[in-house]
PDB file of C-alpha atoms in Angstrom:
ATOM      1  CA  UNK Q   1     157.432  70.675 182.403  1.00 96.00           C
ATOM      2  CA  UNK Q   2     155.355  72.124 185.220  1.00 97.00           C
ATOM      3  CA  UNK Q   3     157.416  72.238 188.397  1.00 98.00           C
ATOM      4  CA  UNK Q   4     157.362  73.655 191.891  1.00 98.00           C
ATOM      5  CA  UNK Q   5     160.843  73.860 193.386  1.00 98.00           C
ATOM      6  CA  UNK Q   6     161.014  74.396 197.122  1.00 98.00           C
ATOM      7  CA  UNK Q   7     163.844  75.794 199.189  1.00 98.00           C
ATOM      8  CA  UNK Q   8     166.087  73.579 201.254  1.00 98.00           C
ATOM      9  CA  UNK Q   9     165.781  72.132 204.727  1.00 98.00           C
ATOM     10  CA  UNK Q  10     165.917  74.527 207.654  1.00 98.00           C
ATOM     11  CA  UNK Q  11     167.017  74.075 211.264  1.00 98.00           C
ATOM     12  CA  UNK Q  12     165.989  76.889 213.568  1.00 98.00           C
ATOM     13  CA  UNK Q  13     165.674  77.714 217.236  1.00 98.00           C
ATOM     14  CA  UNK Q  14     162.390  78.579 218.973  1.00 98.00           C
ATOM     15  CA  UNK Q  15     161.572  82.241 218.598  1.00 98.00           C
ATOM     16  CA  UNK Q  16     163.465  82.671 215.338  1.00 98.00           C
ATOM     17  CA  UNK Q  17     161.821  83.806 212.122  1.00 98.00           C
ATOM     18  CA  UNK Q  18     161.784  81.865 208.874  1.00 98.00           C
ATOM     19  CA  UNK Q  19     160.642  82.258 205.283  1.00 98.00           C
ATOM     20  CA  UNK Q  20     160.576  79.271 202.927  1.00 98.00           C
ATOM     21  CA  UNK Q  21     159.951  79.478 199.215  1.00 98.00           C
ATOM     22  CA  UNK Q  22     158.311  77.687 196.320  1.00 98.00           C
ATOM     23  CA  UNK Q  23     159.246  78.639 192.755  1.00 98.00           C
ATOM     24  CA  UNK Q  24     156.910  77.748 189.944  1.00 98.00           C
ATOM     25  CA  UNK Q  25     157.951  77.116 186.357  1.00 98.00           C
ATOM     26  CA  UNK Q  26     156.502  75.723 183.155  1.00 98.00           C
ATOM     27  CA  UNK Q  27     153.133  77.434 183.517  1.00 97.00           C
ATOM     28  CA  UNK Q  28     151.550  80.845 184.012  1.00 96.00           C
ATOM     29  CA  UNK Q  29     152.352  81.425 187.682  1.00 96.00           C
ATOM     30  CA  UNK Q  30     149.877  84.283 188.053  1.00 95.00           C
ATOM     31  CA  UNK Q  31     146.908  82.224 186.810  1.00 93.00           C
ATOM     32  CA  UNK Q  32     146.857  79.482 189.428  1.00 95.00           C
ATOM     33  CA  UNK Q  33     146.345  79.439 193.171  1.00 95.00           C
ATOM     34  CA  UNK Q  34     149.278  78.053 195.175  1.00 97.00           C
ATOM     35  CA  UNK Q  35     148.714  76.380 198.514  1.00 97.00           C
ATOM     36  CA  UNK Q  36     150.734  75.177 201.477  1.00 98.00           C
ATOM     37  CA  UNK Q  37     150.250  71.873 203.275  1.00 98.00           C
ATOM     38  CA  UNK Q  38     151.810  70.810 206.566  1.00 98.00           C
ATOM     39  CA  UNK Q  39     152.763  67.271 207.489  1.00 98.00           C
ATOM     40  CA  UNK Q  40     154.005  66.805 211.010  1.00 98.00           C
ATOM     41  CA  UNK Q  41     156.298  63.817 211.656  1.00 98.00           C
ATOM     42  CA  UNK Q  42     154.376  60.584 211.184  1.00 97.00           C
ATOM     43  CA  UNK Q  43     151.087  62.406 210.678  1.00 98.00           C
ATOM     44  CA  UNK Q  44     148.636  63.293 207.927  1.00 98.00           C
ATOM     45  CA  UNK Q  45     148.224  66.247 205.614  1.00 98.00           C
ATOM     46  CA  UNK Q  46     146.914  69.593 206.854  1.00 98.00           C
ATOM     47  CA  UNK Q  47     145.742  72.315 204.477  1.00 97.00           C
ATOM     48  CA  UNK Q  48     147.186  75.622 205.641  1.00 98.00           C
ATOM     49  CA  UNK Q  49     146.276  78.305 203.152  1.00 97.00           C
ATOM     50  CA  UNK Q  50     146.531  79.540 199.592  1.00 97.00           C
ATOM     51  CA  UNK Q  51     147.465  82.580 197.556  1.00 97.00           C
ATOM     52  CA  UNK Q  52     146.567  83.752 194.084  1.00 95.00           C
ATOM     53  CA  UNK Q  53     149.782  85.337 192.791  1.00 95.00           C
ATOM     54  CA  UNK Q  54     147.893  87.340 190.168  1.00 92.00           C
ATOM     55  CA  UNK Q  55     146.409  89.676 192.771  1.00 93.00           C
ATOM     56  CA  UNK Q  56     147.832  88.301 196.072  1.00 94.00           C
ATOM     57  CA  UNK Q  57     144.380  87.233 197.290  1.00 95.00           C
ATOM     58  CA  UNK Q  58     145.185  85.022 200.290  1.00 96.00           C
ATOM     59  CA  UNK Q  59     143.003  82.619 202.264  1.00 96.00           C
ATOM     60  CA  UNK Q  60     143.978  80.832 205.473  1.00 97.00           C
ATOM     61  CA  UNK Q  61     142.584  77.822 207.233  1.00 97.00           C
ATOM     62  CA  UNK Q  62     141.297  79.001 210.635  1.00 97.00           C
ATOM     63  CA  UNK Q  63     143.790  76.599 212.222  1.00 97.00           C
ATOM     64  CA  UNK Q  64     146.687  78.543 210.727  1.00 98.00           C
ATOM     65  CA  UNK Q  65     145.311  82.087 210.570  1.00 98.00           C
ATOM     66  CA  UNK Q  66     147.645  84.362 212.506  1.00 97.00           C
ATOM     67  CA  UNK Q  67     150.282  81.630 212.855  1.00 98.00           C
ATOM     68  CA  UNK Q  68     151.894  81.975 209.435  1.00 98.00           C
ATOM     69  CA  UNK Q  69     151.981  84.420 206.543  1.00 98.00           C
ATOM     70  CA  UNK Q  70     151.651  83.416 202.917  1.00 98.00           C
ATOM     71  CA  UNK Q  71     152.916  85.764 200.228  1.00 98.00           C
ATOM     72  CA  UNK Q  72     154.080  85.724 196.627  1.00 98.00           C
ATOM     73  CA  UNK Q  73     156.370  87.651 194.314  1.00 98.00           C
ATOM     74  CA  UNK Q  74     154.950  87.235 190.835  1.00 96.00           C
ATOM     75  CA  UNK Q  75     157.969  88.892 189.236  1.00 97.00           C
ATOM     76  CA  UNK Q  76     160.032  85.841 190.147  1.00 98.00           C
ATOM     77  CA  UNK Q  77     157.198  83.269 190.176  1.00 98.00           C
ATOM     78  CA  UNK Q  78     157.756  82.450 193.830  1.00 98.00           C
ATOM     79  CA  UNK Q  79     155.413  81.865 196.746  1.00 98.00           C
ATOM     80  CA  UNK Q  80     156.460  82.048 200.375  1.00 98.00           C
ATOM     81  CA  UNK Q  81     155.467  80.729 203.752  1.00 98.00           C
ATOM     82  CA  UNK Q  82     156.825  82.569 206.746  1.00 98.00           C
ATOM     83  CA  UNK Q  83     156.849  82.531 210.511  1.00 98.00           C
ATOM     84  CA  UNK Q  84     157.727  85.461 212.764  1.00 98.00           C
ATOM     85  CA  UNK Q  85     158.437  83.363 215.846  1.00 98.00           C
ATOM     86  CA  UNK Q  86     158.894  79.638 215.447  1.00 98.00           C
ATOM     87  CA  UNK Q  87     157.826  77.054 218.000  1.00 98.00           C
ATOM     88  CA  UNK Q  88     158.955  73.482 218.409  1.00 98.00           C
ATOM     89  CA  UNK Q  89     155.492  72.427 217.260  1.00 98.00           C
ATOM     90  CA  UNK Q  90     156.225  73.984 213.838  1.00 98.00           C
ATOM     91  CA  UNK Q  91     158.608  71.108 213.180  1.00 98.00           C
ATOM     92  CA  UNK Q  92     157.206  69.470 210.071  1.00 98.00           C
ATOM     93  CA  UNK Q  93     157.479  68.952 206.351  1.00 98.00           C
ATOM     94  CA  UNK Q  94     155.858  71.754 204.367  1.00 98.00           C
ATOM     95  CA  UNK Q  95     154.650  71.210 200.832  1.00 98.00           C
ATOM     96  CA  UNK Q  96     153.585  73.790 198.320  1.00 98.00           C
ATOM     97  CA  UNK Q  97     151.117  72.692 195.683  1.00 98.00           C
ATOM     98  CA  UNK Q  98     149.356  74.229 192.738  1.00 98.00           C
ATOM     99  CA  UNK Q  99     145.589  74.228 192.667  1.00 97.00           C
ATOM    100  CA  UNK Q 100     144.318  72.906 189.383  1.00 94.00           C
ATOM    101  CA  UNK Q 101     143.051  75.479 186.944  1.00 87.00           C
ATOM    102  CA  UNK Q 102     139.441  76.414 187.043  1.00 82.00           C
ATOM    103  CA  UNK Q 103     137.400  79.217 185.559  1.00 77.00           C
ATOM    104  CA  UNK Q 104     134.583  80.978 187.297  1.00 69.00           C
ATOM    105  CA  UNK Q 105     134.117  81.664 190.973  1.00 69.00           C
ATOM    106  CA  UNK Q 106     135.393  79.788 194.044  1.00 77.00           C
ATOM    107  CA  UNK Q 107     138.568  78.613 192.307  1.00 84.00           C
ATOM    108  CA  UNK Q 108     140.258  78.762 195.681  1.00 85.00           C
ATOM    109  CA  UNK Q 109     138.256  75.633 196.400  1.00 89.00           C
ATOM    110  CA  UNK Q 110     140.001  73.118 194.203  1.00 93.00           C
ATOM    111  CA  UNK Q 111     142.230  70.094 194.265  1.00 96.00           C
ATOM    112  CA  UNK Q 112     146.037  70.205 194.081  1.00 98.00           C
ATOM    113  CA  UNK Q 113     147.498  68.825 190.885  1.00 97.00           C
ATOM    114  CA  UNK Q 114     151.212  69.630 191.113  1.00 98.00           C
ATOM    115  CA  UNK Q 115     153.275  69.392 194.298  1.00 98.00           C
ATOM    116  CA  UNK Q 116     156.706  70.508 195.338  1.00 98.00           C
ATOM    117  CA  UNK Q 117     159.056  67.997 196.955  1.00 98.00           C
ATOM    118  CA  UNK Q 118     158.687  69.608 200.356  1.00 98.00           C
ATOM    119  CA  UNK Q 119     160.795  71.624 202.792  1.00 98.00           C
ATOM    120  CA  UNK Q 120     161.696  70.140 206.145  1.00 98.00           C
ATOM    121  CA  UNK Q 121     161.592  72.614 209.007  1.00 98.00           C
ATOM    122  CA  UNK Q 122     163.119  71.564 212.317  1.00 98.00           C
ATOM    123  CA  UNK Q 123     162.719  73.814 215.336  1.00 98.00           C
ATOM    124  CA  UNK Q 124     164.794  72.815 218.309  1.00 98.00           C
ATOM    125  CA  UNK Q 125     166.733  74.509 221.051  1.00 97.00           C
TER     126      UNK Q 125
ATOM    127  CA  UNK B   1     132.646  72.465 209.229  1.00 87.00           C
ATOM    128  CA  UNK B   2     132.636  69.204 207.332  1.00 93.00           C
ATOM    129  CA  UNK B   3     133.840  66.159 209.236  1.00 95.00           C
ATOM    130  CA  UNK B   4     135.600  63.462 207.272  1.00 97.00           C
ATOM    131  CA  UNK B   5     136.034  59.835 208.197  1.00 98.00           C
ATOM    132  CA  UNK B   6     138.502  57.843 206.144  1.00 98.00           C
ATOM    133  CA  UNK B   7     138.700  54.108 206.728  1.00 97.00           C
ATOM    134  CA  UNK B   8     140.429  51.868 207.354  1.00 98.00           C
ATOM    135  CA  UNK B   9     143.483  53.626 208.748  1.00 98.00           C
ATOM    136  CA  UNK B  10     145.597  50.558 207.973  1.00 98.00           C
ATOM    137  CA  UNK B  11     144.983  47.974 205.299  1.00 97.00           C
ATOM    138  CA  UNK B  12     147.101  44.847 204.900  1.00 97.00           C
ATOM    139  CA  UNK B  13     146.917  43.337 201.445  1.00 97.00           C
ATOM    140  CA  UNK B  14     148.814  41.226 198.963  1.00 96.00           C
ATOM    141  CA  UNK B  15     149.928  41.964 195.445  1.00 96.00           C
ATOM    142  CA  UNK B  16     147.029  41.229 193.099  1.00 97.00           C
ATOM    143  CA  UNK B  17     144.342  41.967 195.685  1.00 97.00           C
ATOM    144  CA  UNK B  18     141.439  44.295 195.070  1.00 97.00           C
ATOM    145  CA  UNK B  19     141.339  46.943 197.780  1.00 97.00           C
ATOM    146  CA  UNK B  20     138.853  49.620 198.668  1.00 98.00           C
ATOM    147  CA  UNK B  21     139.246  52.685 200.841  1.00 98.00           C
ATOM    148  CA  UNK B  22     136.289  54.657 202.124  1.00 98.00           C
ATOM    149  CA  UNK B  23     135.864  58.356 202.760  1.00 98.00           C
ATOM    150  CA  UNK B  24     132.673  59.506 204.430  1.00 98.00           C
ATOM    151  CA  UNK B  25     131.534  63.120 204.909  1.00 98.00           C
ATOM    152  CA  UNK B  26     129.333  64.590 207.616  1.00 97.00           C
ATOM    153  CA  UNK B  27     127.368  66.450 204.934  1.00 97.00           C
ATOM    154  CA  UNK B  28     126.980  66.239 201.184  1.00 97.00           C
ATOM    155  CA  UNK B  29     129.793  67.556 199.016  1.00 97.00           C
ATOM    156  CA  UNK B  30     128.455  66.614 195.590  1.00 96.00           C
ATOM    157  CA  UNK B  31     131.513  65.241 193.749  1.00 97.00           C
ATOM    158  CA  UNK B  32     134.095  67.676 195.111  1.00 96.00           C
ATOM    159  CA  UNK B  33     136.486  64.984 196.268  1.00 98.00           C
ATOM    160  CA  UNK B  34     140.069  64.136 195.353  1.00 98.00           C
ATOM    161  CA  UNK B  35     142.333  61.206 196.190  1.00 98.00           C
ATOM    162  CA  UNK B  36     146.097  61.397 196.638  1.00 98.00           C
ATOM    163  CA  UNK B  37     148.840  58.818 197.007  1.00 98.00           C
ATOM    164  CA  UNK B  38     151.876  59.430 199.157  1.00 98.00           C
ATOM    165  CA  UNK B  39     154.881  57.132 199.212  1.00 98.00           C
ATOM    166  CA  UNK B  40     157.346  57.247 202.120  1.00 96.00           C
ATOM    167  CA  UNK B  41     159.606  60.271 201.939  1.00 96.00           C
ATOM    168  CA  UNK B  42     157.809  61.649 198.906  1.00 98.00           C
ATOM    169  CA  UNK B  43     155.303  64.377 198.198  1.00 98.00           C
ATOM    170  CA  UNK B  44     151.660  63.428 197.653  1.00 98.00           C
ATOM    171  CA  UNK B  45     150.489  62.875 194.093  1.00 98.00           C
ATOM    172  CA  UNK B  46     147.024  63.457 192.712  1.00 98.00           C
ATOM    173  CA  UNK B  47     145.261  60.261 191.633  1.00 98.00           C
ATOM    174  CA  UNK B  48     141.607  61.187 191.174  1.00 98.00           C
ATOM    175  CA  UNK B  49     139.552  64.377 191.196  1.00 98.00           C
ATOM    176  CA  UNK B  50     135.856  65.114 190.936  1.00 97.00           C
ATOM    177  CA  UNK B  51     135.339  61.835 192.799  1.00 98.00           C
ATOM    178  CA  UNK B  52     135.886  59.633 189.762  1.00 98.00           C
ATOM    179  CA  UNK B  53     138.086  61.352 187.161  1.00 98.00           C
ATOM    180  CA  UNK B  54     141.499  59.781 186.798  1.00 98.00           C
ATOM    181  CA  UNK B  55     144.388  62.232 186.679  1.00 98.00           C
ATOM    182  CA  UNK B  56     146.447  61.986 183.511  1.00 97.00           C
ATOM    183  CA  UNK B  57     149.108  59.294 183.762  1.00 97.00           C
ATOM    184  CA  UNK B  58     147.488  57.401 186.628  1.00 98.00           C
ATOM    185  CA  UNK B  59     147.074  53.679 185.926  1.00 98.00           C
ATOM    186  CA  UNK B  60     143.560  52.485 185.155  1.00 98.00           C
ATOM    187  CA  UNK B  61     143.623  50.005 188.059  1.00 98.00           C
ATOM    188  CA  UNK B  62     142.783  53.020 190.218  1.00 98.00           C
ATOM    189  CA  UNK B  63     139.166  54.152 190.252  1.00 98.00           C
ATOM    190  CA  UNK B  64     136.995  56.396 192.347  1.00 98.00           C
ATOM    191  CA  UNK B  65     133.274  56.402 192.942  1.00 98.00           C
ATOM    192  CA  UNK B  66     130.607  58.056 195.020  1.00 98.00           C
ATOM    193  CA  UNK B  67     128.883  61.372 195.458  1.00 98.00           C
ATOM    194  CA  UNK B  68     127.208  63.220 198.276  1.00 97.00           C
ATOM    195  CA  UNK B  69     128.606  61.778 201.496  1.00 98.00           C
ATOM    196  CA  UNK B  70     130.137  58.401 200.631  1.00 98.00           C
ATOM    197  CA  UNK B  71     133.169  57.878 198.422  1.00 98.00           C
ATOM    198  CA  UNK B  72     135.426  54.971 197.577  1.00 98.00           C
ATOM    199  CA  UNK B  73     138.879  54.554 196.107  1.00 98.00           C
ATOM    200  CA  UNK B  74     139.418  51.146 194.545  1.00 98.00           C
ATOM    201  CA  UNK B  75     142.635  49.573 193.388  1.00 98.00           C
ATOM    202  CA  UNK B  76     141.588  46.668 191.215  1.00 96.00           C
ATOM    203  CA  UNK B  77     144.807  44.645 191.237  1.00 95.00           C
ATOM    204  CA  UNK B  78     147.332  45.837 193.779  1.00 97.00           C
ATOM    205  CA  UNK B  79     150.871  46.235 192.469  1.00 96.00           C
ATOM    206  CA  UNK B  80     154.062  46.489 194.506  1.00 95.00           C
ATOM    207  CA  UNK B  81     154.359  50.198 193.735  1.00 96.00           C
ATOM    208  CA  UNK B  82     150.887  50.833 195.199  1.00 97.00           C
ATOM    209  CA  UNK B  83     151.946  50.221 198.776  1.00 94.00           C
ATOM    210  CA  UNK B  84     151.627  53.739 200.099  1.00 98.00           C
ATOM    211  CA  UNK B  85     149.355  56.008 202.108  1.00 98.00           C
ATOM    212  CA  UNK B  86     146.207  57.347 200.499  1.00 98.00           C
ATOM    213  CA  UNK B  87     144.326  60.520 201.417  1.00 98.00           C
ATOM    214  CA  UNK B  88     140.961  61.849 200.385  1.00 98.00           C
ATOM    215  CA  UNK B  89     140.338  65.597 200.254  1.00 98.00           C
ATOM    216  CA  UNK B  90     137.083  67.496 200.098  1.00 98.00           C
ATOM    217  CA  UNK B  91     137.139  70.801 198.245  1.00 96.00           C
ATOM    218  CA  UNK B  92     133.448  71.635 198.537  1.00 95.00           C
ATOM    219  CA  UNK B  93     133.698  73.975 201.472  1.00 94.00           C
ATOM    220  CA  UNK B  94     136.352  76.146 203.059  1.00 93.00           C
ATOM    221  CA  UNK B  95     138.784  75.139 204.313  1.00 94.00           C
ATOM    222  CA  UNK B  96     139.416  72.114 202.123  1.00 95.00           C
ATOM    223  CA  UNK B  97     140.449  69.252 204.344  1.00 96.00           C
ATOM    224  CA  UNK B  98     142.233  65.949 203.995  1.00 98.00           C
ATOM    225  CA  UNK B  99     141.099  62.682 205.455  1.00 98.00           C
ATOM    226  CA  UNK B 100     143.211  60.986 208.107  1.00 98.00           C
ATOM    227  CA  UNK B 101     144.902  58.705 205.587  1.00 98.00           C
ATOM    228  CA  UNK B 102     144.941  54.975 204.858  1.00 98.00           C
ATOM    229  CA  UNK B 103     148.226  53.134 204.856  1.00 98.00           C
ATOM    230  CA  UNK B 104     148.251  50.168 202.500  1.00 98.00           C
ATOM    231  CA  UNK B 105     150.887  47.724 203.642  1.00 96.00           C
ATOM    232  CA  UNK B 106     152.140  44.373 202.474  1.00 89.00           C
ATOM    233  CA  UNK B 107     150.360  41.477 204.147  1.00 90.00           C
TER     234      UNK B 107
END
């Protein structure tokens, strides 16, 4: 079974750093892009960025460029989303999702076919 | 930048109704559109991709249509488990974006 298992809920203070994870199983982790999606409380979905674990090619939405860092460790089939200095406005649910397989160019532009259950991040003093 | 307009934002309907949700783009995206369903407290799930292709396991009462700038998600006979929020997503240009969402609630 294809699965993305995300790390547990986090409660942090403003200014702290954080790294959340997303472990893939049941498929070839290095052959699919993995993306991150933010959902602030009561709001819609925001596409943050993606990584291709095979070669660590990473693309960010301009809205999130410089605000977060996406990385992956292919040896343990895990993708990460990290912050160096959290703000209260980072409070949200964060989902990882696999981009559906495609061959050819521009595969970073694709829909998301498998989703993790989400990681809640709460930033409060 | 492609602007997306998803409507309505809220739709009140009854079990058995036929409902349609619209997603309009500011420029043509061919058929590079997906639809997702999100139930409260749950992760989104893929329903439709390439504007009209049903994801495996999704009931046939769901259908998608359109190309270019105008797209529609139709639920032919609303079931109790379909009350949820629905999002369109364009993946034609970077960054891929989601629509604002349509909440389908019980009338």
